[in-house]
């Protein structure tokens, strides 16, 4: 099932978008800066404040105990969930993530050269010191911003900080801003995001680290767009390919809103308010506890293969239907969005309403199925379709991001991307619908609304599982249980092959869904877990990256 929901027209005056890149900003410049906040209330919602006040106070006390200094400033970046639009960002189709309250804090003390303690070292500690031991670096090791980061099979936690540091040094030089050399620094990290759960903990850490170093070496006036772009490129230093969704979601997020993140013509993020409904619309995260192992390690068997499959599918389709050369993404290859846009342009299809989009999706899926008659092609066969030798194909598509594969599935991967992009458009259109956005939905109006959103999420999960093969039995099982106990929709979120599911649930069914997951999943698969509140919890859309004001910060 492609899309079961009604289509609603977009909001007549959509909220403004943040644009990334050098296009004229739609906002006054200060709106596009990483906010410098002066109190915890600027970051967290009222219900989160008691916990966060205690946590920040503990961070401050620990910092003082460790370093015998005051914190100069803290950077904070949240994790994210993706509501819908999975594995389509690197094909340049829009996605709909939102930031979650759990985050990564990087507390910094800058020690000026005149201070007796200025020893030219950067000491990096973590509040979870046993799990993440302290690392000590010398600032002179970073004189050349192209310093290597060790990315062995088991990547050290400090590599994410170094990726941020490298990004900050590289980009501040490229922009020829008034960057000062790295001073002596003391750093303490506190992450509340579970790792390997697909909630973008590593991107949040890279973003916070990058922001911390940028704020140290330049004026603390940092464009969000600059942070997003730099963070995407920084993570690539770790051999991790990324479509850009995670960084855009974590940096641009706004409380109570999801974000429609688009990648063409530039990366942009449009806030989409999550509607008031009766009963309230809630999001529940459930961790399958199947580890989304580090993408540096598993990339060649999973993420990188999907990246290559979708890119090659786009290139072959462009040849097959003679649409001309596709715009190249990151010096790598064309995208399915490029192919989609070229076909629509050639057919004279104006996009933007449900009928036109649905016609385009059907047409393009038919072309995909005609071009790729089977679901598995050997590498030699793929090379032949591209008109390349196998060696040249491998050199072109797999040098930067290696893969381990003997066969590729071009048909199902491409079909997933095209149909998922349509589901994402329908979902965000429903969230932002003009008829509903202006008021709260009554109990009678809510049911079809929940059903429509939920069915889109379920159809997305079905496609992630069967067409894109980025789910796993545990995730499929969790989704089934959540639906059985009353979730309107449930789906995998993020990288996949494990991690978390996100469920859309009416407020009056939250307890029964959580209880169902406890009974049928956690008690069976993980009887050792006594309190499931760490693995199943409600989330609300959170604010994005911030920097605390140097003085007078209120906890
Ligand atoms: C990871 C990547 C994102 C995106 C998702 C899948 O989180 O970092 O860019 O591709 O996987 O939707």
Coordinates of C-alpha atoms and ligand atoms in Angstrom, one line a residue:
X1 CA 0.0 0.0 0.0
X2 CA 1.5 3.3 -1.1
X3 CA -0.5 6.0 0.7
X4 CA -3.8 5.3 2.4
X5 CA -4.3 8.8 3.8
X6 CA -6.3 11.8 2.6
X7 CA -4.1 14.5 1.2
X8 CA -4.6 18.0 2.6
X9 CA -3.5 21.2 1.1
X10 CA -0.4 22.8 2.5
X11 CA -0.8 25.6 5.1
X12 CA -1.5 28.8 3.2
X13 CA 1.2 30.7 5.0
X14 CA 3.8 28.1 6.0
X15 CA 6.2 29.0 8.8
X16 CA 9.5 30.4 7.4
X17 CA 12.3 28.1 6.6
X18 CA 15.9 28.2 7.7
X19 CA 18.2 27.9 4.7
X20 CA 21.6 26.5 4.7
X21 CA 24.3 27.8 2.4
X22 CA 24.9 31.1 0.8
X23 CA 21.4 31.9 -0.5
X24 CA 19.8 35.1 0.9
X25 CA 18.5 34.2 4.4
X26 CA 14.8 34.2 4.9
X27 CA 15.2 35.3 8.4
X28 CA 17.0 38.3 9.8
X29 CA 20.6 37.2 10.4
X30 CA 20.2 36.8 14.2
X31 CA 17.5 34.2 13.7
X32 CA 19.8 32.0 11.8
X33 CA 22.5 31.9 14.5
X34 CA 23.0 29.2 17.0
X35 CA 21.2 30.7 20.0
X36 CA 23.2 31.9 23.0
X37 CA 20.9 31.1 25.9
X38 CA 20.9 32.6 29.4
X39 CA 18.9 30.0 31.3
X40 CA 17.9 26.3 31.3
X41 CA 14.3 27.5 30.7
X42 CA 15.5 28.7 27.2
X43 CA 16.5 25.1 26.4
X44 CA 14.1 22.7 28.2
X45 CA 10.4 22.6 28.7
X46 CA 8.9 23.1 32.2
X47 CA 8.5 19.3 32.8
X48 CA 12.1 18.7 32.0
X49 CA 13.5 21.4 34.2
X50 CA 13.7 19.6 37.6
X51 CA 15.7 16.8 36.1
X52 CA 17.9 19.1 34.0
X53 CA 18.6 21.5 36.8
X54 CA 20.0 18.6 38.9
X55 CA 21.9 17.3 36.0
X56 CA 23.5 20.6 35.1
X57 CA 24.4 21.3 38.8
X58 CA 26.1 17.9 39.0
X59 CA 28.0 18.7 35.8
X60 CA 29.2 21.9 37.2
X61 CA 30.2 20.3 40.5
X62 CA 32.1 17.5 38.7
X63 CA 33.8 20.0 36.5
X64 CA 35.1 22.0 39.5
X65 CA 36.2 18.8 41.2
X66 CA 38.1 17.6 38.2
X67 CA 39.7 20.7 37.0
X68 CA 39.5 23.2 39.9
X69 CA 38.0 25.8 37.5
X70 CA 34.7 27.3 36.5
X71 CA 33.0 26.3 33.2
X72 CA 33.4 29.0 30.5
X73 CA 30.4 27.8 28.5
X74 CA 28.4 24.7 27.6
X75 CA 27.3 23.6 24.2
X76 CA 24.2 21.4 24.0
X77 CA 22.9 19.4 21.0
X78 CA 19.9 17.0 21.1
X79 CA 19.5 13.6 19.5
X80 CA 16.7 13.1 16.9
X81 CA 14.0 10.7 15.8
X82 CA 12.8 10.6 12.2
X83 CA 9.1 10.5 12.0
X84 CA 9.0 9.4 8.4
X85 CA 11.2 9.5 5.3
X86 CA 13.8 6.8 6.0
X87 CA 16.9 6.4 3.9
X88 CA 15.8 9.0 1.4
X89 CA 17.9 12.0 2.5
X90 CA 20.9 10.9 0.6
X91 CA 18.7 10.7 -2.5
X92 CA 17.9 14.3 -1.7
X93 CA 14.3 13.8 -0.9
X94 CA 12.8 15.7 2.1
X95 CA 12.6 14.0 5.5
X96 CA 10.6 14.7 8.7
X97 CA 12.6 14.4 11.8
X98 CA 12.3 16.1 15.2
X99 CA 14.8 16.6 18.0
X100 CA 14.3 14.8 21.3
X101 CA 15.0 16.2 24.8
X102 CA 17.9 13.9 25.4
X103 CA 21.2 15.5 24.4
X104 CA 24.9 15.8 24.6
X105 CA 26.5 18.6 26.7
X106 CA 30.1 19.7 26.2
X107 CA 31.3 21.9 29.1
X108 CA 34.4 23.9 28.4
X109 CA 36.9 26.0 30.3
X110 CA 39.3 28.0 28.2
X111 CA 42.6 28.7 29.9
X112 CA 44.2 31.9 28.6
X113 CA 47.9 31.8 27.8
X114 CA 48.7 34.2 30.7
X115 CA 47.2 31.7 33.2
X116 CA 49.8 29.6 35.1
X117 CA 47.7 26.5 34.3
X118 CA 48.1 27.1 30.5
X119 CA 50.0 23.9 29.7
X120 CA 49.0 23.6 26.0
X121 CA 46.9 20.5 26.7
X122 CA 43.3 19.7 25.9
X123 CA 41.9 17.4 28.6
X124 CA 38.8 15.6 27.5
X125 CA 36.8 13.8 30.3
X126 CA 33.3 12.2 30.4
X127 CA 30.9 12.0 33.4
X128 CA 30.8 8.3 32.6
X129 CA 34.5 8.0 33.3
X130 CA 34.7 4.2 33.4
X131 CA 33.0 3.7 30.1
X132 CA 34.7 6.7 28.5
X133 CA 38.2 7.2 29.9
X134 CA 39.9 10.6 30.0
X135 CA 42.0 11.5 27.0
X136 CA 44.7 14.1 26.8
X137 CA 45.8 15.9 23.7
X138 CA 48.4 18.5 22.9
X139 CA 47.2 21.6 21.1
X140 CA 50.3 21.6 18.9
X141 CA 49.2 18.2 17.4
X142 CA 46.4 20.2 15.8
X143 CA 48.4 22.9 14.1
X144 CA 47.5 21.3 10.8
X145 CA 43.7 20.9 10.5
X146 CA 44.2 17.8 8.4
X147 CA 45.6 15.8 11.3
X148 CA 44.5 12.1 11.0
X149 CA 41.9 10.6 13.3
X150 CA 42.4 7.0 14.2
X151 CA 39.4 5.1 13.0
X152 CA 40.3 1.5 13.7
X153 CA 37.7 -1.2 13.9
X154 CA 36.8 -0.1 17.4
X155 CA 36.6 3.6 17.3
X156 CA 37.5 5.4 20.5
X157 CA 34.8 7.8 22.0
X158 CA 37.2 10.7 21.7
X159 CA 37.2 10.3 17.8
X160 CA 33.9 12.1 17.7
X161 CA 35.3 15.0 19.6
X162 CA 38.3 15.1 17.3
X163 CA 36.0 15.0 14.3
X164 CA 34.3 18.1 15.6
X165 CA 37.6 19.8 16.4
X166 CA 39.0 19.0 13.0
X167 CA 35.8 20.4 11.4
X168 CA 36.0 23.6 13.4
X169 CA 39.7 24.2 12.5
X170 CA 39.2 23.4 8.9
X171 CA 36.1 25.5 8.4
X172 CA 37.2 28.5 10.4
X173 CA 40.3 28.6 8.2
X174 CA 38.4 28.2 5.0
X175 CA 36.1 31.1 6.0
X176 CA 39.1 33.2 6.9
X177 CA 37.4 34.3 10.1
X178 CA 39.5 35.7 12.9
X179 CA 40.3 32.3 14.4
X180 CA 42.8 32.2 17.2
X181 CA 45.1 29.2 17.7
X182 CA 43.7 26.6 20.0
X183 CA 44.2 27.6 23.7
X184 CA 44.6 25.2 26.6
X185 CA 41.2 23.7 27.2
X186 CA 39.5 21.5 29.9
X187 CA 36.4 19.7 28.7
X188 CA 33.7 17.5 30.4
X189 CA 31.1 15.7 28.3
X190 CA 27.7 14.5 29.6
X191 CA 25.6 12.5 27.1
X192 CA 22.1 11.3 28.0
X193 CA 21.5 9.7 24.6
X194 CA 21.7 5.9 24.5
X195 CA 24.4 5.0 22.0
X196 CA 23.9 2.5 19.2
X197 CA 20.1 3.1 19.4
X198 CA 19.7 5.0 16.2
X199 CA 19.0 8.3 18.0
X200 CA 21.9 10.1 16.4
X201 CA 24.1 10.2 19.6
X202 CA 27.3 10.4 17.6
X203 CA 26.1 13.3 15.4
X204 CA 24.9 15.2 18.5
X205 CA 28.4 14.7 20.0
X206 CA 30.2 15.8 16.9
X207 CA 27.9 18.9 16.6
X208 CA 28.4 19.9 20.2
X209 CA 32.1 19.4 20.0
X210 CA 32.4 21.4 16.8
X211 CA 30.3 24.2 18.3
X212 CA 32.5 24.1 21.4
X213 CA 35.7 24.5 19.5
X214 CA 34.3 27.1 17.1
X215 CA 33.1 29.1 20.0
X216 CA 36.6 28.9 21.5
X217 CA 38.5 30.0 18.4
X218 CA 36.0 32.4 16.8
X219 CA 33.4 34.9 18.1
X220 CA 30.5 33.0 19.6
X221 CA 28.3 34.0 16.7
X222 CA 27.8 30.9 14.7
X223 CA 25.4 30.4 11.8
X224 CA 23.3 27.3 12.2
X225 CA 23.7 26.5 8.5
X226 CA 27.5 26.7 8.9
X227 CA 27.3 24.3 11.9
X228 CA 25.1 21.8 9.9
X229 CA 27.3 21.8 6.8
X230 CA 30.5 21.5 8.9
X231 CA 29.2 18.7 11.0
X232 CA 28.2 16.6 8.0
X233 CA 31.6 16.9 6.6
X234 CA 33.3 16.4 9.9
X235 CA 31.6 13.1 10.4
X236 CA 32.9 11.9 7.1
X237 CA 36.4 12.2 8.6
X238 CA 35.3 9.1 10.6
X239 CA 34.4 7.2 7.4
X240 CA 30.7 7.7 8.1
X241 CA 28.6 8.7 5.2
X242 CA 25.5 10.6 6.1
X243 CA 22.7 12.2 4.2
X244 CA 22.5 15.3 6.5
X245 CA 19.2 14.7 8.2
X246 CA 20.7 14.1 11.7
X247 CA 22.7 17.2 11.8
X248 CA 19.9 19.4 10.4
X249 CA 17.4 18.0 12.8
X250 CA 19.7 18.5 15.8
X251 CA 20.8 22.0 15.0
X252 CA 17.6 23.6 13.5
X253 CA 15.0 22.0 15.9
X254 CA 12.3 24.0 17.6
X255 CA 10.3 22.9 20.6
X256 CA 6.8 21.5 19.7
X257 CA 7.7 21.2 16.0
X258 CA 8.9 18.5 13.6
X259 CA 11.1 19.8 10.8
X260 CA 10.6 19.2 7.1
X261 CA 14.2 19.1 6.1
X262 CA 14.9 19.5 2.3
X263 CA 18.2 19.2 0.5
X264 CA 17.5 21.0 -2.7
X265 CA 18.4 23.6 -3.9
X266 CA 20.1 24.1 -0.5
X267 CA 19.6 22.3 2.8
X268 CA 16.6 23.9 4.5
X269 CA 14.4 23.1 7.5
X270 CA 10.8 24.2 7.7
X271 CA 9.2 23.9 11.2
X272 CA 5.9 21.9 11.2
X273 CA 3.9 22.3 14.3
X274 CA 2.7 19.1 15.9
X275 CA -1.0 19.6 16.2
X276 CA -3.1 19.9 19.3
X277 CA -5.6 17.0 19.4
X278 CA -8.1 15.5 21.8
X279 CA -6.8 13.1 23.0
X280 CA -3.3 14.4 22.7
X281 CA -1.0 13.0 20.0
X282 CA 2.0 11.3 21.7
X283 CA 5.2 9.8 20.5
X284 CA 6.7 6.8 22.2
X285 CA 10.2 5.5 21.6
X286 CA 11.0 1.9 22.3
X287 CA 14.6 0.6 22.1
X288 CA 14.9 -2.9 20.6
X289 CA 18.3 -3.2 22.3
X290 CA 19.6 -4.6 19.0
X291 CA 22.6 -2.4 18.7
X292 CA 22.9 -0.2 15.6
X293 CA 26.6 -0.9 15.7
X294 CA 28.9 1.8 14.8
X295 CA 28.4 2.8 11.2
X296 CA 32.2 3.1 10.7
X297 CA 32.3 -0.6 11.4
X298 CA 29.1 -1.8 9.7
X299 CA 28.8 0.8 6.9
X300 CA 30.4 -1.5 4.2
X301 CA 27.7 -4.2 4.8
X302 CA 24.7 -1.9 5.3
X303 CA 24.5 1.9 5.0
X304 CA 27.2 2.3 2.3
X305 CA 25.6 -0.4 0.2
X306 CA 22.2 1.4 0.2
X307 CA 24.0 4.6 -0.7
X308 CA 25.7 2.9 -3.6
X309 CA 22.5 1.0 -4.7
X310 CA 20.4 4.1 -4.8
X311 CA 23.0 6.2 -6.6
X312 CA 23.7 3.6 -9.2
X313 CA 19.9 3.0 -9.7
X314 CA 19.6 6.8 -10.4
X315 CA 22.4 6.7 -12.9
X316 CA 21.1 3.7 -14.8
X317 CA 17.6 5.1 -14.9
X318 CA 18.9 8.4 -16.3
X319 CA 20.7 6.5 -19.1
X320 CA 17.7 4.3 -19.8
X321 CA 15.3 7.2 -20.1
X322 CA 17.8 9.7 -21.7
X323 CA 17.1 12.5 -19.2
X324 CA 20.6 13.9 -19.5
X325 CA 23.2 14.1 -16.9
X326 CA 22.0 14.2 -13.3
X327 CA 23.3 16.8 -10.9
X328 CA 26.2 15.2 -8.9
X329 CA 25.9 14.9 -5.1
X330 CA 29.2 15.4 -3.3
X331 CA 31.3 14.5 -6.3
X332 CA 29.8 11.0 -6.1
X333 CA 26.9 10.4 -8.4
X334 CA 23.4 11.4 -9.3
X335 CA 20.3 11.0 -7.1
X336 CA 16.9 9.5 -7.5
X337 CA 15.5 13.0 -6.7
X338 CA 17.5 14.3 -9.7
X339 CA 15.9 11.6 -11.9
X340 CA 12.4 12.2 -10.5
X341 CA 12.7 16.0 -11.1
X342 CA 13.9 15.5 -14.7
X343 CA 11.1 13.1 -15.6
X344 CA 8.5 15.5 -14.1
X345 CA 10.0 18.4 -16.0
X346 CA 10.0 16.5 -19.3
X347 CA 6.4 15.4 -18.8
X348 CA 5.4 18.9 -17.9
X349 CA 4.1 17.8 -14.5
X350 CA 3.7 20.7 -12.1
X351 CA 4.2 19.3 -8.6
X352 CA 2.7 20.3 -5.3
X353 CA -0.7 18.6 -5.2
X354 CA -1.6 15.1 -4.3
X355 CA -2.8 14.0 -7.8
X356 CA 0.3 15.2 -9.7
X357 CA 2.6 13.7 -7.1
X358 CA 0.8 10.4 -7.1
X359 CA 0.8 10.2 -10.9
X360 CA 4.6 11.0 -10.9
X361 CA 5.3 8.3 -8.3
X362 CA 3.3 5.7 -10.1
X363 CA 5.0 6.5 -13.4
X364 CA 8.5 6.5 -12.0
X365 CA 7.9 3.2 -10.0
X366 CA 6.7 1.6 -13.3
X367 CA 9.9 2.8 -15.0
X368 CA 12.0 1.4 -12.2
X369 CA 10.3 -2.0 -12.4
X370 CA 10.6 -2.1 -16.1
X371 CA 14.3 -1.2 -16.1
X372 CA 15.3 -3.6 -13.3
X373 CA 13.4 -6.8 -14.0
X374 CA 15.0 -8.7 -11.1
X375 CA 15.9 -7.9 -7.5
X376 CA 19.5 -9.1 -7.6
X377 CA 22.2 -8.2 -10.0
X378 CA 25.9 -9.3 -9.8
X379 CA 28.5 -6.5 -9.8
X380 CA 29.4 -7.4 -13.4
X381 CA 25.8 -7.1 -14.5
X382 CA 25.5 -3.7 -12.8
X383 CA 28.7 -2.5 -14.4
X384 CA 27.4 -3.5 -17.8
X385 CA 24.2 -1.6 -17.3
X386 CA 26.3 1.5 -16.4
X387 CA 28.4 1.0 -19.4
X388 CA 31.6 0.7 -17.3
X389 CA 34.1 -2.1 -16.5
X390 CA 33.6 -3.6 -13.1
X391 CA 36.9 -2.2 -12.0
X392 CA 35.9 1.3 -13.1
X393 CA 32.5 1.0 -11.4
X394 CA 34.0 -0.1 -8.1
X395 CA 36.6 2.7 -8.3
X396 CA 33.9 5.3 -9.0
X397 CA 31.3 4.2 -6.5
X398 CA 33.1 2.4 -3.7
X399 CA 36.5 4.0 -3.1
X400 CA 35.3 6.7 -0.7
X401 CA 32.8 4.6 1.1
X402 CA 33.8 0.9 0.8
X403 CA 31.2 -1.8 0.5
X404 CA 31.2 -5.6 0.9
X405 CA 28.8 -7.0 -1.6
X406 CA 28.6 -9.5 -4.4
X407 CA 25.1 -8.4 -5.6
X408 CA 23.1 -5.2 -5.6
X409 CA 19.3 -4.8 -5.4
X410 CA 18.6 -1.7 -7.5
X411 CA 14.8 -2.3 -8.0
X412 CA 13.5 -2.5 -4.5
X413 CA 15.8 0.1 -3.1
X414 CA 14.8 2.7 -5.7
X415 CA 11.1 1.9 -5.4
X416 CA 11.3 2.4 -1.6
X417 CA 12.9 5.8 -2.0
X418 CA 10.3 7.1 -4.5
X419 CA 7.3 5.8 -2.5
X420 CA 8.7 6.7 0.9
X421 CA 9.3 10.3 -0.3
X422 CA 5.6 10.4 -1.2
X423 CA 4.6 9.1 2.2
X424 CA 6.8 11.7 3.8
X425 CA 5.1 14.5 1.8
X426 CA 1.6 13.2 2.7
X427 CA 2.6 13.0 6.4
X428 CA 4.0 16.4 6.7
X429 CA 1.1 17.8 4.7
X430 CA -1.3 16.3 7.2
X431 CA 0.6 17.7 10.1
X432 CA 0.6 21.1 8.6
X433 CA -2.8 20.9 7.1
X434 CA -4.6 24.3 6.8
X435 CA -8.0 23.0 7.9
X436 CA -6.6 21.5 11.1
X437 CA -3.7 23.6 12.0
X438 CA -5.8 26.6 13.1
X439 CA -7.5 24.8 16.0
X440 CA -7.4 21.8 18.2
X441 CA -8.9 18.6 16.8
X442 CA -12.0 17.3 18.7
X443 CA -12.2 13.7 19.8
X444 CA -14.3 12.8 16.7
X445 CA -12.0 14.5 14.3
X446 CA -8.9 13.0 15.8
X447 CA -9.7 9.4 15.0
X448 CA -9.4 9.6 11.2
X449 CA -6.5 11.9 11.6
X450 CA -4.6 9.5 13.9
X451 CA -5.5 6.6 11.5
X452 CA -4.2 8.5 8.5
X453 CA -0.9 9.4 10.1
X454 CA -0.5 5.9 11.6
X455 CA -1.2 4.1 8.3
X456 CA 1.5 6.1 6.6
X457 CA 4.0 5.1 9.4
X458 CA 3.0 1.5 9.1
X459 CA 3.3 1.5 5.3
X460 CA 6.8 3.1 5.8
X461 CA 7.8 0.3 8.2
X462 CA 6.5 -2.3 5.8
X463 CA 8.6 -0.8 3.0
X464 CA 11.8 -0.4 5.2
X465 CA 11.4 -4.1 6.1
X466 CA 10.6 -5.7 2.8
X467 CA 11.9 -3.3 0.1
X468 CA 14.8 -1.5 1.7
X469 CA 15.8 -4.4 4.1
X470 CA 16.9 -2.0 6.8
X471 CA 14.8 -3.4 9.6
X472 CA 15.3 -6.6 11.6
X473 CA 13.0 -9.3 13.2
X474 CA 13.2 -7.6 16.7
X475 CA 12.1 -4.2 15.2
X476 CA 9.3 -5.8 13.2
X477 CA 8.1 -7.6 16.3
X478 CA 8.2 -4.4 18.4
X479 CA 6.2 -2.6 15.8
X480 CA 3.6 -5.4 15.7
X481 CA 3.2 -5.4 19.5
X482 CA 2.9 -1.6 19.7
X483 CA 0.2 -1.7 17.0
X484 CA -1.6 -4.6 18.7
X485 CA -1.8 -2.6 22.0
X486 CA -3.2 0.5 20.3
X487 CA -0.5 2.5 18.6
X488 CA -1.9 4.2 15.5
X489 CA 1.4 3.7 13.7
X490 CA 4.9 2.3 14.5
X491 CA 8.1 2.3 12.5
X492 CA 11.8 2.0 12.7
X493 CA 13.6 5.3 13.1
X494 CA 17.1 6.3 11.9
X495 CA 19.9 4.2 10.4
X496 CA 18.1 0.9 11.0
X497 CA 19.1 -2.8 11.4
X498 CA 18.2 -2.4 15.1
X499 CA 17.9 0.6 17.4
X500 CA 14.5 2.2 18.2
X501 CA 11.0 2.3 16.9
X502 CA 8.8 5.4 17.1
X503 CA 5.1 5.0 17.7
X504 CA 2.3 7.5 17.3
X505 CA -0.1 6.9 20.1
X506 CA -3.2 8.7 21.4
X507 CA -2.6 9.9 25.0
X508 CA -5.4 7.7 26.4
X509 CA -3.6 4.6 25.0
X510 CA 0.0 5.4 26.0
X511 CA -0.1 3.2 29.2
X512 CA -1.5 0.2 27.4
X513 CA 1.0 0.4 24.6
X514 CA 3.9 0.6 27.1
X515 CA 2.5 -2.2 29.1
X516 CA 2.0 -4.4 26.0
X517 CA 5.7 -3.8 25.0
X518 CA 6.8 -4.7 28.5
X519 CA 4.7 -7.9 28.5
X520 CA 5.4 -9.2 25.0
X521 CA 8.8 -7.8 24.2
X522 CA 11.0 -6.9 27.2
X523 CA 9.8 -9.6 29.7
X524 CA 10.4 -12.2 27.0
X525 CA 13.6 -10.9 25.3
X526 CA 15.1 -9.0 28.2
X527 CA 13.8 -10.3 31.5
X528 CA 16.9 -8.8 33.2
X529 CA 15.4 -5.3 32.7
X530 CA 13.4 -4.5 35.8
X531 CA 12.5 -0.9 35.0
X532 CA 11.7 -0.3 31.4
X533 CA 11.5 3.4 31.6
X534 CA 15.0 3.7 30.2
X535 CA 14.1 1.8 27.1
X536 CA 10.5 2.9 26.5
X537 CA 9.6 6.5 27.0
X538 CA 7.5 9.3 25.6
X539 CA 9.2 12.1 23.8
X540 CA 8.2 15.6 22.8
X541 CA 9.9 17.7 20.1
X542 CA 12.8 19.6 21.7
X543 CA 14.9 22.7 20.9
X544 CA 18.1 22.4 18.8
X545 CA 21.7 23.2 19.5
X546 CA 22.6 26.0 21.8
X547 CA 25.5 27.7 23.4
X548 CA 25.3 29.1 27.0
X549 CA 26.1 32.7 27.6
X550 CA 29.5 33.1 29.1
X551 CA 28.3 35.0 32.2
X552 CA 25.2 35.0 34.3
X553 CA 23.8 31.7 33.0
X554 CA 20.8 30.6 35.2
X555 CA 20.5 27.0 36.1
Ligands
LIG1 C1 21.4 7.8 9.4 C2 22.0 8.9 8.5 C3 20.9 9.8 8.0 C4 19.8 9.0 7.3 C5 19.4 7.9 8.2 C6 18.4 7.0 7.5 O1 20.9 8.3 10.5 O2 23.0 9.6 9.2 O3 21.5 10.8 7.1 O4 20.3 8.6 6.1 O5 20.4 7.1 8.6 O6 17.2 7.7 7.2

